Tab-separated table of N, CA and C in Angstrom:
chain	number	residue	atom	x	y	z
W	1	UNK	N	21.939	3.824	-7.307
W	1	UNK	CA	21.212	4.318	-6.732
W	1	UNK	C	19.707	4.790	-6.977
W	2	UNK	N	19.025	4.489	-7.464
W	2	UNK	CA	17.574	6.153	-6.956
W	2	UNK	C	18.108	6.909	-5.493
W	3	UNK	N	17.486	8.394	-5.894
W	3	UNK	CA	17.829	8.342	-4.501
W	3	UNK	C	16.406	9.483	-4.580
W	4	UNK	N	15.878	9.516	-5.738
W	4	UNK	CA	14.622	10.338	-5.059
W	4	UNK	C	13.561	9.683	-4.328
W	5	UNK	N	13.235	8.959	-3.563
W	5	UNK	CA	13.187	8.136	-2.403
W	5	UNK	C	13.609	8.275	-1.628
W	6	UNK	N	14.587	9.232	-1.397
W	6	UNK	CA	15.372	9.455	0.112
W	6	UNK	C	14.913	10.791	0.080
W	7	UNK	N	15.098	11.350	1.846
W	7	UNK	CA	14.991	12.989	2.223
W	7	UNK	C	16.090	12.506	2.596
W	8	UNK	N	16.429	12.315	3.107
W	8	UNK	CA	18.353	12.031	4.306
W	8	UNK	C	18.939	10.978	3.129
W	9	UNK	N	20.342	11.012	3.282
W	9	UNK	CA	21.392	10.269	2.273
W	9	UNK	C	21.099	8.719	2.783
W	10	UNK	N	20.765	8.233	1.819
W	10	UNK	CA	20.719	6.925	1.857
W	10	UNK	C	22.164	6.204	2.490
W	11	UNK	N	23.810	6.756	2.691
W	11	UNK	CA	24.534	5.940	2.847
W	11	UNK	C	24.972	6.177	4.777
W	12	UNK	N	23.656	6.926	5.461
W	12	UNK	CA	23.642	7.291	6.731
W	12	UNK	C	22.065	6.529	6.779
W	13	UNK	N	20.840	6.204	6.110
W	13	UNK	CA	20.637	5.491	7.089
W	13	UNK	C	20.149	4.246	6.550
W	14	UNK	N	20.826	3.033	7.999
W	14	UNK	CA	20.073	2.307	7.995
W	14	UNK	C	20.037	1.088	7.064
W	15	UNK	N	20.421	-0.490	7.069
W	15	UNK	CA	19.386	-1.533	6.071
W	15	UNK	C	18.143	-1.701	6.487
W	16	UNK	N	18.198	-1.383	7.850
W	16	UNK	CA	16.416	-0.968	7.904
W	16	UNK	C	15.252	-0.657	7.585
W	17	UNK	N	15.854	0.756	7.393
W	17	UNK	CA	15.423	1.693	7.410
W	17	UNK	C	15.436	2.352	5.392
W	18	UNK	N	16.050	2.090	5.041
W	18	UNK	CA	16.287	1.212	3.370
W	18	UNK	C	15.449	0.535	3.032
W	19	UNK	N	14.719	-0.948	3.763
W	19	UNK	CA	14.153	-1.364	3.081
W	19	UNK	C	13.333	-1.026	2.963
W	20	UNK	N	13.430	-0.347	4.142
W	20	UNK	CA	11.437	0.476	5.407
W	20	UNK	C	11.166	0.978	3.455
W	21	UNK	N	11.709	2.438	3.564
W	21	UNK	CA	12.187	2.571	2.282
W	21	UNK	C	10.685	2.188	0.926
W	22	UNK	N	12.000	1.293	0.895
W	22	UNK	CA	12.123	0.663	-0.718
W	22	UNK	C	10.550	-0.498	-0.410
W	23	UNK	N	10.235	-0.999	0.772
W	23	UNK	CA	8.668	-1.095	0.957
W	23	UNK	C	7.332	-0.155	0.667
W	24	UNK	N	8.098	1.607	1.519
W	24	UNK	CA	6.786	2.317	0.965
W	24	UNK	C	6.836	2.679	-0.121
W	25	UNK	N	8.272	2.687	-0.689
W	25	UNK	CA	7.573	3.222	-2.618
W	25	UNK	C	7.206	1.366	-2.713
W	26	UNK	N	7.603	0.135	-3.007
W	26	UNK	CA	6.513	-0.584	-3.632
W	26	UNK	C	5.210	-0.835	-3.167
W	27	UNK	N	4.612	-0.298	-1.894
W	27	UNK	CA	3.593	0.006	-1.792
W	27	UNK	C	2.682	0.936	-2.339
W	28	UNK	N	3.069	2.463	-3.045
W	28	UNK	CA	2.708	3.317	-3.682
W	28	UNK	C	2.253	2.814	-4.745
W	29	UNK	N	3.446	2.225	-5.254
W	29	UNK	CA	3.843	1.560	-6.376
W	29	UNK	C	2.027	1.763	-7.237
W	30	UNK	N	2.315	-0.061	-6.405
W	30	UNK	CA	1.013	-0.922	-6.354
W	30	UNK	C	-0.298	-0.036	-6.859
W	31	UNK	N	-0.665	1.062	-5.267
W	31	UNK	CA	-1.142	1.817	-5.379
W	31	UNK	C	-2.016	2.285	-6.753
W	32	UNK	N	-0.787	3.102	-7.264
W	32	UNK	CA	-0.426	3.847	-8.548
W	32	UNK	C	-1.500	2.437	-10.029
W	33	UNK	N	-0.325	1.522	-10.022
W	33	UNK	CA	-1.006	0.671	-10.942
W	33	UNK	C	-2.604	0.344	-10.569
W	34	UNK	N	-2.749	-0.166	-8.989
W	34	UNK	CA	-4.562	-0.158	-8.987
W	34	UNK	C	-4.945	1.128	-9.622
W	35	UNK	N	-5.100	1.815	-9.437
W	35	UNK	CA	-5.438	3.269	-9.848
W	35	UNK	C	-5.650	2.735	-11.443
W	36	UNK	N	-4.533	2.873	-12.294
W	36	UNK	CA	-4.362	2.847	-13.361
W	36	UNK	C	-5.158	1.428	-14.007
W	37	UNK	N	-5.295	0.464	-13.178
W	37	UNK	CA	-6.253	-0.320	-13.707
W	37	UNK	C	-7.441	0.024	-14.457
W	38	UNK	N	-7.914	0.731	-12.305
W	38	UNK	CA	-9.418	1.156	-12.029
W	38	UNK	C	-9.928	2.349	-13.654
W	39	UNK	N	-8.811	2.655	-14.369
W	39	UNK	CA	-9.309	3.793	-15.223
W	39	UNK	C	-9.622	2.899	-16.186
W	40	UNK	N	-8.371	2.116	-16.468
W	40	UNK	CA	-8.768	1.160	-17.830
W	40	UNK	C	-9.956	0.730	-17.564
W	41	UNK	N	-10.273	0.192	-16.755
W	41	UNK	CA	-11.352	-0.992	-16.476
W	41	UNK	C	-12.875	-0.781	-16.661
W	42	UNK	N	-13.213	0.766	-16.430
W	42	UNK	CA	-13.676	1.634	-16.908
W	42	UNK	C	-14.474	1.914	-17.880
W	43	UNK	N	-13.681	2.098	-18.946
W	43	UNK	CA	-13.766	2.606	-20.417
W	43	UNK	C	-13.474	1.456	-21.370
W	44	UNK	N	-13.041	0.100	-20.776
W	44	UNK	CA	-12.898	-0.233	-21.540
W	44	UNK	C	-14.501	-1.497	-21.866
W	45	UNK	N	-14.338	-1.301	-23.355
W	45	UNK	CA	-16.027	-2.200	-23.941
W	45	UNK	C	-15.607	-3.780	-24.139
W	46	UNK	N	-14.289	-3.510	-24.196
W	46	UNK	CA	-14.497	-5.561	-24.941
W	46	UNK	C	-14.215	-6.525	-23.652
W	47	UNK	N	-15.283	-7.029	-23.428
W	47	UNK	CA	-14.846	-8.302	-21.618
W	47	UNK	C	-14.146	-8.921	-21.464
W	48	UNK	N	-13.167	-9.584	-23.179
W	48	UNK	CA	-12.174	-10.509	-22.382
W	48	UNK	C	-10.396	-9.920	-22.456
W	49	UNK	N	-10.745	-9.212	-21.977
W	49	UNK	CA	-9.934	-7.358	-21.890
W	49	UNK	C	-9.874	-6.931	-20.711
W	50	UNK	N	-11.336	-6.477	-20.517
W	50	UNK	CA	-11.778	-5.878	-18.957
W	50	UNK	C	-11.235	-7.507	-18.510
W	51	UNK	N	-11.594	-8.621	-18.621
W	51	UNK	CA	-11.082	-9.402	-17.390
W	51	UNK	C	-10.071	-9.554	-17.107
W	52	UNK	N	-9.189	-9.788	-18.366
W	52	UNK	CA	-7.909	-9.634	-18.175
W	52	UNK	C	-7.291	-8.849	-17.287
W	53	UNK	N	-7.380	-7.542	-17.469
W	53	UNK	CA	-7.150	-5.888	-16.008
W	53	UNK	C	-7.951	-7.069	-15.283
W	54	UNK	N	-8.803	-6.675	-15.056
W	54	UNK	CA	-9.557	-6.720	-13.230
W	54	UNK	C	-8.437	-8.024	-12.617
W	55	UNK	N	-8.649	-8.855	-13.946
W	55	UNK	CA	-7.291	-10.043	-12.960
W	55	UNK	C	-5.804	-9.276	-13.035
W	56	UNK	N	-5.037	-8.400	-13.460
W	56	UNK	CA	-4.044	-8.162	-13.368
W	56	UNK	C	-4.159	-7.333	-12.230
W	57	UNK	N	-5.888	-6.283	-11.883
W	57	UNK	CA	-5.545	-5.547	-11.532
W	57	UNK	C	-5.786	-6.479	-9.125
W	58	UNK	N	-6.295	-7.552	-9.778
W	58	UNK	CA	-6.293	-7.764	-8.123
W	58	UNK	C	-5.211	-8.022	-7.961
W	59	UNK	N	-4.353	-8.678	-8.823
W	59	UNK	CA	-2.936	-8.775	-8.363
W	59	UNK	C	-2.168	-7.653	-7.278
W	60	UNK	N	-2.273	-6.563	-8.302
W	60	UNK	CA	-1.754	-5.869	-7.973
W	60	UNK	C	-1.946	-4.969	-5.991
W	61	UNK	N	-3.122	-5.377	-5.902
W	61	UNK	CA	-3.957	-5.674	-5.126
W	61	UNK	C	-3.608	-6.699	-4.156
W	62	UNK	N	-3.210	-8.197	-4.368
W	62	UNK	CA	-2.341	-8.575	-3.642
W	62	UNK	C	-1.243	-8.217	-3.364
W	63	UNK	N	-0.552	-7.799	-4.212
W	63	UNK	CA	0.975	-7.102	-3.662
W	63	UNK	C	0.909	-6.082	-2.707
W	64	UNK	N	-0.130	-5.188	-3.126
W	64	UNK	CA	0.027	-4.285	-2.481
W	64	UNK	C	-0.503	-4.297	-0.580
W	65	UNK	N	-1.588	-5.369	-0.094
W	65	UNK	CA	-1.738	-6.172	1.203
W	65	UNK	C	-0.779	-7.074	1.342
W	66	UNK	N	0.311	-7.257	0.639
W	66	UNK	CA	1.483	-8.016	1.128
W	66	UNK	C	2.458	-6.940	1.908
W	67	UNK	N	2.113	-6.222	1.156
W	67	UNK	CA	3.288	-4.729	1.258
W	67	UNK	C	3.327	-4.062	2.341
W	68	UNK	N	1.526	-4.207	2.624
W	68	UNK	CA	1.178	-3.396	3.479
W	68	UNK	C	1.284	-4.346	5.480
W	69	UNK	N	1.168	-5.584	5.396
W	69	UNK	CA	1.771	-6.621	5.974
W	69	UNK	C	2.781	-6.766	6.196
W	70	UNK	N	3.727	-5.948	5.306
W	70	UNK	CA	5.597	-6.196	6.074
W	70	UNK	C	5.513	-5.162	6.650
W	71	UNK	N	5.146	-4.128	6.136
W	71	UNK	CA	5.090	-2.812	7.187
W	71	UNK	C	4.598	-2.604	8.271
W	72	UNK	N	3.656	-3.016	8.681
W	72	UNK	CA	2.347	-3.199	9.690
W	72	UNK	C	3.412	-4.375	10.743
W	73	UNK	N	4.022	-5.168	10.399
W	73	UNK	CA	4.410	-6.152	11.089
W	73	UNK	C	6.046	-5.217	11.757
W	74	UNK	N	5.791	-4.543	11.050
W	74	UNK	CA	7.381	-3.895	11.316
W	74	UNK	C	6.793	-2.598	12.759
W	75	UNK	N	5.785	-2.209	12.868
W	75	UNK	CA	5.269	-1.017	12.929
W	75	UNK	C	4.541	-1.613	13.985
W	76	UNK	N	4.343	-1.825	14.442
W	76	UNK	CA	3.488	-2.560	15.921
W	76	UNK	C	2.163	-1.633	16.525
W	77	UNK	N	2.763	0.231	16.270
W	77	UNK	CA	1.643	0.996	16.130
W	77	UNK	C	1.131	1.214	15.336
W	78	UNK	N	1.429	0.991	14.414
W	78	UNK	CA	0.284	0.797	13.285
W	78	UNK	C	-0.332	-0.363	12.882
W	79	UNK	N	0.267	-1.617	13.459
W	79	UNK	CA	-0.917	-2.508	13.174
W	79	UNK	C	-2.152	-2.325	14.376
W	80	UNK	N	-1.816	-1.287	15.041
W	80	UNK	CA	-2.101	-1.695	16.228
W	80	UNK	C	-4.343	-0.485	16.089
W	81	UNK	N	-3.484	0.846	15.215
W	81	UNK	CA	-3.986	1.600	14.573
W	81	UNK	C	-5.146	1.228	13.877
W	82	UNK	N	-4.696	0.205	12.452
W	82	UNK	CA	-5.256	-0.781	12.207
W	82	UNK	C	-6.409	-1.558	12.359
W	83	UNK	N	-5.961	-2.104	13.290
W	83	UNK	CA	-7.088	-3.230	13.961
W	83	UNK	C	-8.094	-2.379	14.659
W	84	UNK	N	-8.041	-0.854	14.996
W	84	UNK	CA	-9.057	-0.227	14.799
W	84	UNK	C	-10.321	0.152	13.601
W	85	UNK	N	-9.280	0.475	12.612
W	85	UNK	CA	-10.199	0.946	11.476
W	85	UNK	C	-11.344	-0.328	10.658
W	86	UNK	N	-9.536	-0.849	10.669
W	86	UNK	CA	-10.136	-2.299	9.402
W	86	UNK	C	-11.551	-2.466	9.398
W	87	UNK	N	-11.703	-3.328	8.523
W	87	UNK	CA	-12.630	-4.672	9.030
W	87	UNK	C	-13.974	-4.947	9.914
W	88	UNK	N	-14.830	-3.605	9.448
W	88	UNK	CA	-15.368	-3.201	10.741
W	88	UNK	C	-16.468	-2.365	9.861
W	89	UNK	N	-17.727	-2.637	10.259
W	89	UNK	CA	-19.210	-1.859	9.665
W	89	UNK	C	-19.274	-0.590	9.907
W	90	UNK	N	-18.276	0.306	11.275
W	90	UNK	CA	-18.309	1.090	11.443
W	90	UNK	C	-18.629	2.488	10.968
W	91	UNK	N	-18.219	4.075	11.019
W	91	UNK	CA	-18.521	4.491	10.453
W	91	UNK	C	-16.293	5.570	10.862
W	92	UNK	N	-16.370	4.768	9.295
W	92	UNK	CA	-14.872	4.761	9.240
W	92	UNK	C	-14.411	6.604	10.025
W	93	UNK	N	-14.925	7.462	9.232
W	93	UNK	CA	-14.448	8.181	10.644
W	93	UNK	C	-13.807	8.509	12.098
W	94	UNK	N	-15.167	7.668	13.191
W	94	UNK	CA	-15.351	7.514	13.853
W	94	UNK	C	-14.210	6.545	14.996
W	95	UNK	N	-14.116	5.162	13.116
W	95	UNK	CA	-13.134	4.084	13.721
W	95	UNK	C	-11.466	5.597	14.041
W	96	UNK	N	-11.252	5.976	12.274
W	96	UNK	CA	-9.948	6.622	12.611
W	96	UNK	C	-9.826	7.527	13.872
W	97	UNK	N	-10.461	7.739	13.942
W	97	UNK	CA	-10.580	9.445	15.902
W	97	UNK	C	-10.141	8.273	16.477
W	98	UNK	N	-10.525	7.314	16.570
W	98	UNK	CA	-10.944	6.280	17.745
W	98	UNK	C	-9.595	6.253	17.960
W	99	UNK	N	-9.002	5.152	16.488
W	99	UNK	CA	-7.527	4.831	16.657
W	99	UNK	C	-6.315	6.029	16.987
W	100	UNK	N	-6.487	7.451	16.643
W	100	UNK	CA	-6.103	8.769	16.997
W	100	UNK	C	-5.573	8.003	18.479
W	101	UNK	N	-6.468	7.628	19.756
W	101	UNK	CA	-6.286	7.901	20.447
W	101	UNK	C	-6.014	7.310	21.310
């Protein structure tokens, strides 16, 4: 079992926490893949190749959203913060500060 994702001994963590760690790791991997595709897309000159990469990046973004939703369902306080910050046209920093209150 990979141990670089744990800061505590995995055998001491509950099954729920280990699942949480896996989902956080998956979320990070999806973000990394989105980033890699963004860089490739920005320099690709072949339109067909670029379209394929954009399609692949969208898949990674979908997976990111699914991972995030999984985590938010298990952390109701996080969900409440995200409800304040996301899907609004208001100032992002102001909404973030409001979410902290």
